[in-house]
XYZ file of C-alpha atoms in Angstrom:
613
model
C -8.920 15.453 20.214
C -7.053 18.530 19.069
C -8.947 21.419 17.506
C -7.730 24.694 16.015
C -8.874 27.986 17.495
C -8.388 31.603 16.371
C -6.014 33.530 18.593
C -7.832 35.920 20.889
C -7.607 37.618 24.253
C -10.630 38.459 26.351
C -10.189 41.049 29.087
C -13.106 42.085 31.261
C -12.109 45.610 32.239
C -12.584 47.227 35.605
C -11.704 43.975 37.417
C -8.782 41.957 38.688
C -9.433 39.172 36.196
C -7.695 38.574 32.878
C -7.742 35.464 30.721
C -4.404 34.387 29.314
C -4.016 33.924 25.602
C -4.975 30.372 24.572
C -2.621 28.321 22.479
C -3.344 27.512 18.870
C -4.288 23.931 19.773
C -6.520 23.229 22.760
C -8.290 20.093 23.813
C -11.999 20.310 24.556
C -11.296 19.734 28.263
C -8.871 22.672 28.278
C -11.471 24.898 26.648
C -14.119 23.819 29.174
C -11.671 24.536 31.988
C -11.141 28.063 30.646
C -14.889 28.490 30.371
C -15.442 27.415 33.991
C -12.789 29.863 35.155
C -14.540 32.775 33.433
C -17.948 31.569 34.652
C -16.592 31.661 38.189
C -15.610 35.290 37.725
C -18.890 36.252 36.061
C -20.943 34.666 38.841
C -19.369 37.156 41.237
C -19.811 40.146 38.943
C -22.914 39.527 36.824
C -26.603 39.688 37.734
C -27.331 37.566 34.682
C -25.485 34.484 35.920
C -26.871 34.408 39.456
C -28.992 31.342 38.568
C -26.034 29.453 37.054
C -27.783 28.953 33.705
C -24.458 28.932 31.928
C -23.225 25.757 33.569
C -25.774 23.761 31.602
C -25.527 25.375 28.163
C -22.745 25.811 25.649
C -24.073 29.205 24.662
C -26.635 31.668 25.988
C -28.042 34.606 24.112
C -29.619 37.778 25.436
C -32.969 37.892 27.191
C -35.105 39.738 24.650
C -38.844 40.561 24.503
C -40.898 38.095 22.477
C -42.843 40.983 20.945
C -42.946 44.793 21.032
C -45.920 44.968 23.418
C -44.814 42.401 26.008
C -42.242 42.565 28.794
C -41.966 38.767 28.757
C -38.404 37.834 27.735
C -36.707 34.653 26.597
C -33.067 33.833 25.828
C -31.805 31.518 23.114
C -29.649 28.637 24.426
C -27.576 25.921 22.783
C -26.213 22.513 23.727
C -23.833 20.951 21.205
C -25.295 22.869 18.275
C -28.974 22.307 19.143
C -31.105 25.317 20.023
C -33.996 26.248 22.302
C -35.214 29.010 24.651
C -35.256 29.562 28.426
C -37.077 32.155 30.529
C -35.435 34.420 33.097
C -35.885 31.805 35.833
C -34.039 29.175 33.798
C -37.128 27.168 32.782
C -36.813 25.594 29.353
C -39.752 26.967 27.388
C -38.450 25.354 24.193
C -35.935 22.539 24.901
C -32.680 22.836 22.913
C -33.460 20.023 20.471
C -33.515 21.867 17.140
C -30.857 22.483 14.496
C -32.141 26.042 14.008
C -34.460 28.398 15.844
C -35.133 32.023 14.937
C -35.738 34.987 17.179
C -39.340 35.721 18.137
C -41.519 37.941 15.965
C -44.788 38.928 17.656
C -44.581 35.863 19.892
C -43.762 33.388 17.093
C -40.449 31.687 16.220
C -39.418 29.376 13.379
C -37.674 26.070 14.134
C -35.941 23.662 11.758
C -35.072 20.025 12.258
C -34.589 16.843 10.218
C -37.036 14.042 10.937
C -35.773 10.475 11.349
C -32.179 11.691 10.968
C -32.770 11.970 7.222
C -30.676 14.805 5.813
C -33.168 15.494 3.031
C -36.307 15.294 5.179
C -36.219 18.857 6.441
C -39.046 20.054 8.691
C -39.979 23.661 9.428
C -42.576 24.555 12.042
C -43.722 27.618 13.954
C -43.768 27.660 17.737
C -45.122 30.280 20.143
C -43.591 31.820 23.269
C -45.346 29.173 25.404
C -43.494 26.380 23.623
C -46.589 25.244 21.679
C -46.516 24.272 17.999
C -49.000 26.302 15.951
C -49.914 23.326 13.730
C -49.209 19.634 14.126
C -47.486 18.503 10.964
C -44.084 18.976 9.390
C -44.437 21.948 7.035
C -42.473 24.314 4.812
C -42.075 28.080 5.055
C -43.140 29.570 1.736
C -45.063 32.540 0.337
C -45.957 30.752 -2.901
C -49.336 29.403 -3.955
C -50.668 26.018 -2.918
C -49.749 23.192 -5.277
C -51.871 20.042 -4.964
C -48.844 17.821 -5.640
C -46.940 19.375 -2.735
C -46.695 16.857 0.086
C -46.128 19.342 2.897
C -48.340 22.197 4.009
C -46.890 25.683 3.625
C -47.006 28.717 5.895
C -45.839 32.324 6.148
C -46.185 34.776 9.009
C -47.923 38.026 8.074
C -45.296 40.760 8.701
C -45.631 42.779 11.912
C -48.535 40.659 13.173
C -49.080 37.560 15.353
C -50.954 35.909 12.458
C -49.841 33.042 10.219
C -51.190 32.150 6.799
C -51.326 28.381 6.777
C -52.040 26.246 3.705
C -52.879 22.590 3.595
C -53.685 21.270 0.124
C -57.338 22.356 0.318
C -56.604 26.076 0.778
C -55.170 28.875 2.925
C -56.446 29.921 6.335
C -55.255 32.071 9.261
C -54.123 30.956 12.719
C -52.891 33.265 15.496
C -50.043 32.877 18.012
C -52.423 31.245 20.515
C -53.283 28.527 17.934
C -56.800 29.839 17.374
C -58.113 29.445 13.811
C -59.363 32.850 12.612
C -59.992 31.997 8.963
C -60.822 28.460 7.753
C -58.372 26.790 5.347
C -60.437 27.158 2.161
C -59.152 30.228 0.294
C -56.886 30.624 -2.727
C -55.120 33.689 -1.292
C -55.261 35.850 1.843
C -53.876 39.306 2.580
C -54.169 41.486 5.674
C -55.096 45.166 5.251
C -56.995 47.690 7.355
C -57.438 45.302 10.318
C -59.187 42.742 8.117
C -58.185 39.525 6.371
C -59.036 39.797 2.648
C -59.778 36.271 1.451
C -60.124 35.267 -2.204
C -62.329 32.291 -3.076
C -60.910 29.360 -5.029
C -62.780 30.401 -8.195
C -61.496 34.015 -7.813
C -65.035 35.424 -7.994
C -65.788 36.221 -4.340
C -64.015 38.160 -1.593
C -64.665 37.513 2.120
C -63.476 39.919 4.836
C -62.759 38.566 8.321
C -62.038 40.620 11.443
C -58.993 40.008 13.642
C -61.314 38.135 16.017
C -62.157 35.657 13.252
C -65.656 36.974 12.406
C -66.855 37.057 8.784
C -67.929 40.713 8.421
C -68.435 41.255 4.679
C -68.789 39.319 1.421
C -68.857 40.774 -2.087
C -68.325 39.624 -5.679
C -64.804 40.382 -6.819
C -61.448 38.989 -7.835
C -59.292 41.257 -5.647
C -59.890 43.778 -2.876
C -57.749 46.499 -1.304
C -58.102 48.658 1.785
C -58.368 52.367 0.958
C -59.152 54.178 4.211
C -61.038 53.500 7.442
C -63.959 51.167 6.562
C -63.628 51.720 2.804
C -62.402 48.928 0.532
C -62.223 48.649 -3.252
C -63.398 45.426 -4.911
C -62.387 44.470 -8.447
C -65.049 43.063 -10.772
C -64.014 39.668 -12.090
C -65.200 40.310 -15.673
C -64.412 44.006 -16.279
C -61.288 44.433 -14.164
C -62.773 47.648 -12.708
C -63.342 48.570 -9.083
C -66.240 49.542 -6.844
C -65.531 51.464 -3.648
C -67.647 50.082 -0.780
C -68.276 51.114 2.823
C -68.198 47.679 4.482
C -70.140 48.952 7.532
C -73.128 50.511 5.715
C -72.666 48.214 2.656
C -73.002 51.343 0.455
C -71.302 51.497 -2.965
C -69.697 54.932 -3.170
C -67.978 54.831 -6.571
C -68.441 52.290 -9.319
C -66.606 51.149 -12.427
C -63.243 52.874 -11.846
C -59.754 51.467 -12.222
C -58.310 52.380 -8.827
C -58.517 54.356 -5.610
C -55.871 55.859 -3.366
C -55.847 57.552 0.014
C -54.075 60.909 -0.581
C -52.735 61.301 2.950
C -53.430 64.023 5.486
C -55.573 66.355 3.397
C -58.618 67.783 5.173
C -60.413 68.408 1.888
C -59.629 65.345 -0.197
C -60.676 61.816 0.802
C -59.704 59.824 -2.270
C -57.813 59.999 -5.515
C -59.909 58.092 -8.036
C -58.245 56.639 -11.123
C -60.060 56.043 -14.391
C -58.482 55.057 -17.678
C -61.800 54.862 -19.571
C -60.333 52.308 -21.964
C -61.043 48.707 -20.984
C -57.926 46.515 -20.748
C -55.636 49.482 -21.489
C -54.658 50.407 -17.968
C -51.530 52.341 -18.947
C -53.144 54.678 -21.470
C -55.153 57.882 -21.084
C -55.059 57.881 -17.299
C -57.366 60.305 -15.532
C -57.198 60.990 -11.799
C -60.043 62.670 -9.929
C -60.294 64.155 -6.446
C -63.195 63.262 -4.145
C -64.092 65.405 -1.137
C -65.049 64.307 2.382
C -68.582 63.560 1.159
C -67.159 61.437 -1.688
C -68.195 63.917 -4.337
C -65.791 64.072 -7.276
C -64.566 67.668 -7.474
C -62.669 67.952 -10.733
C -64.857 65.875 -13.029
C -64.302 68.378 -15.887
C -60.622 68.897 -15.073
C -58.979 65.501 -14.530
C -55.521 65.122 -13.024
C -55.683 68.338 -10.987
C -53.391 68.323 -7.936
C -54.092 69.600 -4.457
C -51.788 72.375 -3.220
C -51.687 72.520 0.594
C -55.493 72.336 0.753
C -55.565 75.847 -0.784
C -56.633 75.091 -4.341
C -56.365 72.536 -7.166
C -54.048 73.060 -10.130
C -54.426 71.223 -13.434
C -51.646 71.084 -16.000
C -52.997 70.868 -19.536
C -52.321 72.167 -23.052
C -54.049 74.810 -25.165
C -52.869 75.471 -28.705
C -49.868 73.189 -28.069
C -48.774 75.314 -25.101
C -48.700 74.396 -21.432
C -51.435 75.987 -19.339
C -52.054 75.753 -15.583
C -55.702 75.980 -14.491
C -56.447 76.956 -10.869
C -59.654 75.462 -9.390
C -61.449 75.816 -6.082
C -62.682 72.776 -4.141
C -66.050 72.916 -5.834
C -64.362 72.371 -9.199
C -64.902 75.972 -10.341
C -62.159 77.557 -12.485
C -60.608 80.595 -10.757
C -57.914 81.567 -13.245
C -55.201 80.126 -15.455
C -51.529 80.895 -16.190
C -49.186 80.165 -19.053
C -45.981 78.236 -18.405
C -43.816 81.319 -17.774
C -46.365 82.943 -15.467
C -46.900 79.800 -13.447
C -43.180 79.203 -12.972
C -42.665 82.797 -11.803
C -45.747 83.251 -9.636
C -45.551 79.765 -8.129
C -42.114 80.655 -6.790
C -42.946 84.069 -5.380
C -46.599 83.585 -4.371
C -47.556 79.884 -4.210
C -50.253 80.554 -1.578
C -51.843 83.327 -3.661
C -52.189 81.695 -7.085
C -55.928 81.444 -6.433
C -56.081 85.253 -5.946
C -55.707 86.691 -9.481
C -56.171 90.284 -8.255
C -53.171 89.960 -5.950
C -51.089 88.368 -8.696
C -51.952 91.156 -11.127
C -51.063 93.851 -8.596
C -47.646 92.276 -7.931
C -46.812 90.887 -11.378
C -44.344 93.669 -12.241
C -42.594 93.270 -8.879
C -42.150 89.539 -9.419
C -41.016 90.055 -13.018
C -38.308 92.411 -11.784
C -36.565 89.420 -10.229
C -36.723 87.259 -13.323
C -32.933 87.117 -13.535
C -32.435 85.069 -10.397
C -30.515 82.064 -9.141
C -32.776 80.143 -6.758
C -30.919 78.562 -3.872
C -33.733 76.967 -1.904
C -35.109 73.523 -2.714
C -38.610 72.742 -1.415
C -38.085 74.353 1.969
C -40.853 73.061 4.288
C -41.402 76.538 5.748
C -41.793 78.075 2.267
C -38.858 80.397 2.765
C -37.084 81.314 -0.463
C -33.602 82.737 -0.816
C -32.131 83.712 -4.161
C -29.548 85.843 -5.958
C -30.739 88.523 -8.372
C -28.520 89.913 -11.136
C -28.025 93.046 -13.164
C -29.260 92.400 -16.716
C -26.624 91.099 -19.117
C -25.522 93.775 -21.637
C -24.823 91.955 -24.899
C -23.352 95.010 -26.709
C -20.612 95.581 -24.133
C -20.391 91.914 -23.167
C -20.620 92.825 -19.513
C -20.807 89.795 -17.211
C -23.877 89.125 -15.091
C -23.196 90.744 -11.730
C -24.897 89.638 -8.545
C -27.227 92.369 -7.391
C -28.381 91.029 -4.042
C -29.223 88.096 -1.793
C -32.954 88.116 -1.115
C -34.999 86.245 1.490
C -38.623 85.582 0.525
C -41.559 84.584 2.721
C -43.536 82.580 0.191
C -46.655 82.511 2.376
C -46.929 86.308 2.328
C -45.046 86.826 -0.972
C -42.903 89.485 0.729
C -39.126 89.848 0.526
C -38.191 90.507 4.132
C -34.401 90.827 3.839
C -31.927 91.900 1.129
C -28.147 91.746 1.614
C -25.061 92.437 -0.467
C -23.615 89.328 -2.184
C -20.141 90.884 -1.831
C -20.365 90.634 1.959
C -22.637 87.642 2.536
C -22.924 84.017 1.420
C -24.571 80.701 2.331
C -28.194 81.762 2.928
C -30.132 78.963 4.605
C -33.041 78.233 6.921
C -31.722 78.254 10.503
C -34.687 77.443 12.746
C -38.474 77.751 12.659
C -39.135 81.322 11.541
C -35.409 82.083 11.269
C -32.839 82.344 8.472
C -29.071 82.670 8.576
C -26.337 84.040 6.342
C -22.548 84.162 6.693
C -20.944 87.624 6.989
C -17.677 87.248 5.061
C -15.716 90.289 6.355
C -16.706 89.722 9.989
C -16.490 85.894 9.761
C -19.759 85.577 11.635
C -23.100 83.844 11.088
C -26.021 86.267 11.397
C -29.523 85.038 12.265
C -32.651 86.988 11.237
C -36.374 86.601 11.824
C -39.008 86.779 9.078
C -39.361 90.539 9.630
C -35.714 91.047 8.630
C -34.555 91.851 12.194
C -31.237 90.398 13.346
C -31.744 88.172 16.369
C -28.084 87.406 17.135
C -24.781 86.590 15.463
C -22.272 83.790 16.022
C -18.479 84.221 15.766
C -18.131 81.325 13.291
C -19.740 79.697 10.266
C -22.607 77.690 11.783
C -25.572 75.567 10.760
C -28.367 74.488 13.031
C -30.522 71.445 13.703
C -33.465 72.672 15.838
C -33.666 69.282 17.565
C -30.087 69.447 18.844
C -28.594 71.490 21.706
C -25.433 72.349 19.743
C -24.634 74.357 16.615
C -22.493 72.680 13.978
C -19.486 74.854 13.152
C -17.634 74.609 9.822
C -14.123 75.771 8.968
C -12.060 74.624 5.973
C -14.256 71.515 5.595
C -13.613 70.555 9.213
C -16.126 70.638 12.052
C -16.607 71.793 15.610
C -19.713 72.298 17.723
C -20.884 75.182 19.889
C -23.257 75.408 22.821
C -26.533 77.108 21.822
C -26.826 78.995 25.113
C -23.279 80.311 25.546
C -22.221 80.223 21.840
C -18.850 78.864 23.017
C -16.963 76.254 21.016
C -16.676 72.917 22.784
C -13.404 71.767 21.264
C -10.064 73.474 20.827
C -9.466 71.759 17.462
C -11.618 71.172 14.388
C -12.307 67.575 13.284
C -13.221 65.584 10.195
C -16.278 63.998 11.818
C -18.205 64.534 15.066
C -21.074 62.294 16.262
C -23.042 63.065 19.422
C -23.440 59.962 21.607
C -27.057 60.291 22.759
C -27.485 62.517 25.795
C -24.296 61.303 27.474
C -22.307 64.515 26.958
C -19.777 62.483 24.941
C -18.828 62.664 21.266
C -17.332 60.124 18.869
C -14.738 62.127 16.934
C -12.478 61.457 13.940
C -9.330 63.477 13.270
C -9.210 62.114 9.736
C -7.128 59.020 10.462
C -8.269 57.742 13.849
C -11.285 57.840 16.170
C -11.525 58.801 19.818
C -14.099 59.998 22.346
C -14.273 63.525 23.805
C -16.537 64.943 26.506
C -18.336 68.291 26.298
C -15.329 70.097 27.772
C -13.024 68.776 25.055
C -11.263 66.349 27.404
C -10.154 63.036 25.884
C -12.163 60.147 27.320
C -10.870 57.488 24.913
C -7.614 58.158 23.001
C -7.385 58.639 19.235
C -5.963 55.187 18.450
C -9.019 53.465 16.899
C -9.479 52.894 13.181
C -13.278 53.008 13.421
C -16.063 53.860 15.839
C -19.669 52.681 15.751
C -22.648 54.065 17.700
C -25.027 51.425 19.013
C -28.513 52.743 18.219
C -30.318 50.014 20.178
C -28.133 50.390 23.250
C -27.182 54.063 23.356
C -24.914 53.805 26.408
C -22.399 51.692 24.472
C -19.960 52.593 21.689
C -18.006 50.029 19.683
C -14.394 50.947 18.937
C -12.001 49.014 16.715
C -8.246 48.876 16.386
C -6.586 46.837 13.671
C -6.834 43.676 15.770
C -9.030 44.573 18.764
C -12.680 45.192 19.483
C -13.640 47.371 22.465
C -17.126 47.777 23.970
C -17.052 51.204 25.643
C -19.601 51.980 28.390
C -20.427 55.691 28.232
C -21.909 55.663 31.764
C -18.805 54.309 33.514
C -16.540 55.743 30.769
C -14.622 52.495 30.697
C -14.092 49.666 28.237
C -16.108 46.739 29.604
C -15.009 44.120 27.097
C -11.958 43.928 24.896
C -11.381 41.112 22.435
C -8.083 40.774 20.656
C -7.907 38.520 17.622
C -5.545 37.296 14.959
C -5.524 39.781 12.090
C -3.826 37.573 9.498
C -6.756 37.573 7.098
C -6.947 41.379 7.021
C -10.747 41.260 7.055
C -12.492 44.357 8.407
C -15.570 42.402 9.475
C -19.209 43.342 9.012
C -22.373 44.131 10.954
C -25.430 41.940 10.494
C -28.505 42.595 12.624
C -26.527 44.300 15.367
C -23.755 41.673 15.564
C -20.166 42.332 14.502
C -18.591 39.354 12.716
C -14.919 38.891 12.024
C -13.039 35.664 11.336
C -14.175 33.198 14.049
C -15.376 35.870 16.466
C -18.824 37.414 16.865
C -19.772 40.234 19.219
C -23.369 41.315 19.700
C -24.796 44.680 20.707
C -24.826 43.753 24.395
C -21.125 42.920 24.578
C -21.544 39.147 24.296
C -18.826 37.307 22.418
C -18.258 33.778 21.177
C -15.594 32.005 19.177
C -15.488 28.769 17.235
C -13.315 25.675 17.133
C -13.526 24.973 13.424
C -17.289 25.158 12.813
C -18.417 24.313 16.335
C -19.496 27.038 18.759
C -17.646 26.352 22.005
C -18.080 29.216 24.421
C -19.834 32.507 24.901
C -18.924 34.683 27.886
C -21.468 37.248 29.029
C -20.897 40.449 30.980
C -23.674 42.546 32.481
C -24.034 45.620 34.664
């Protein structure tokens, strides 16, 4: 029987083999004959095919780990549209009987089939990497609630875990990848937080906590519960809608009758942010937030909503006489000082680490006020380095324009200006590296780098920016780019380009000249010519780059510096294709991140060649 196939050419580079272009109409026998010819070649050149797996299956996927912690790998296989999995020795772990099978997530895969050949009797089940079903009956994947009228049980895998929430009609429970029941099927809802399963009773009045080993470790009255930090969980009272914070190890109630708790992050002085609205059933009005220290003592009980600044002090924004006021507190809740809106804006820019030192602020207030006519250029620099333009005051009588007076670099941790330069000669102040700043010298056309004492460390003969994690400077000229070696300060390329992407640690670069892409090495030599319309870096397989012409895909191996696979296809539809989960799709062709390719005869997958190192 004749079938239509998209025109394509597959060339496995670096060899003596080339497949001729198939005709537009091929019989199945002719396609199989082409497949066997390529298999014969691959058996001589591919480690993957040494066990002749491909003679049995229509299609073979990649051998991939079944979870992130296990070296055990399985490959998806297909026979006439039915799917299963084999191991690296060719043993069928899951026979290819199923209309659909997913990839493995933490040792668990989803399969789909239709029982009794009934199109509308769809079955979904979970299976582990041993080929064992996790539960016996035909079920349905769903994250909804249990409905008594539902005939099938429902299930959903808890993200990033080997645990499955499984719900027969009587309630939800938990089963793991090894088919062990961890939580009995009796609960209305189950979540997983802080290494515990939080299980809500059917009447929504009790919460049970189970460990990952399936042990019931804590029970408390409550409608909902949430993990806050370590062994601390908040439990919501069924009647009041308010929370108690409980240490589930000591069983101690730490806070009671509040509306919420949050872990504030990496602070060494604050353990919790405690929310309290103080108006029952009005949870969006009159919110107050309190800070609790490491001993769970609320610090700012008299000054709600104060915020922690870098573990240096607390600052509360409030109003007095209809004006904004900022109150500075220590970590005992004692008021240190307060500033009006203008003062806080000024002093918080120049001395954010000294706002809790009113004597220092008073001594330097006139100095800071002298820079009130400024144009701030920095935006939340993580090193607290400020750089800004100051101006001569505007003279209204003579209508003189504001003139830039200087470019200033400010160390916000010491509140000292460590460098001042002329705005007529310099531009583009920026942070360069840890403890370093840079500015572009306009007359000399050089980038000068200074330390935080204002001493010049070195200068570069171009306009450069720096990523401390990279070994090259980025060089900018007329909105085009080059790169320079950080040790020698020499430019790598003779020309400037629209886009430059470093290809891992290979010493190669994916480069665009504005119209086409090519690959250069670190000497500027052309490794792949500028005749591609697009280039794509493979993040999961860094030694490969995908290059595309208008009607050809090329998988470029950066180690051998050769194109391992080229696929030419009919470009009549003009589609540019798309990437989905690491696979490039276009027309009837798909290419995955490992260089595998397959094509279709109408809607039937016929053949998938594989090439390997």
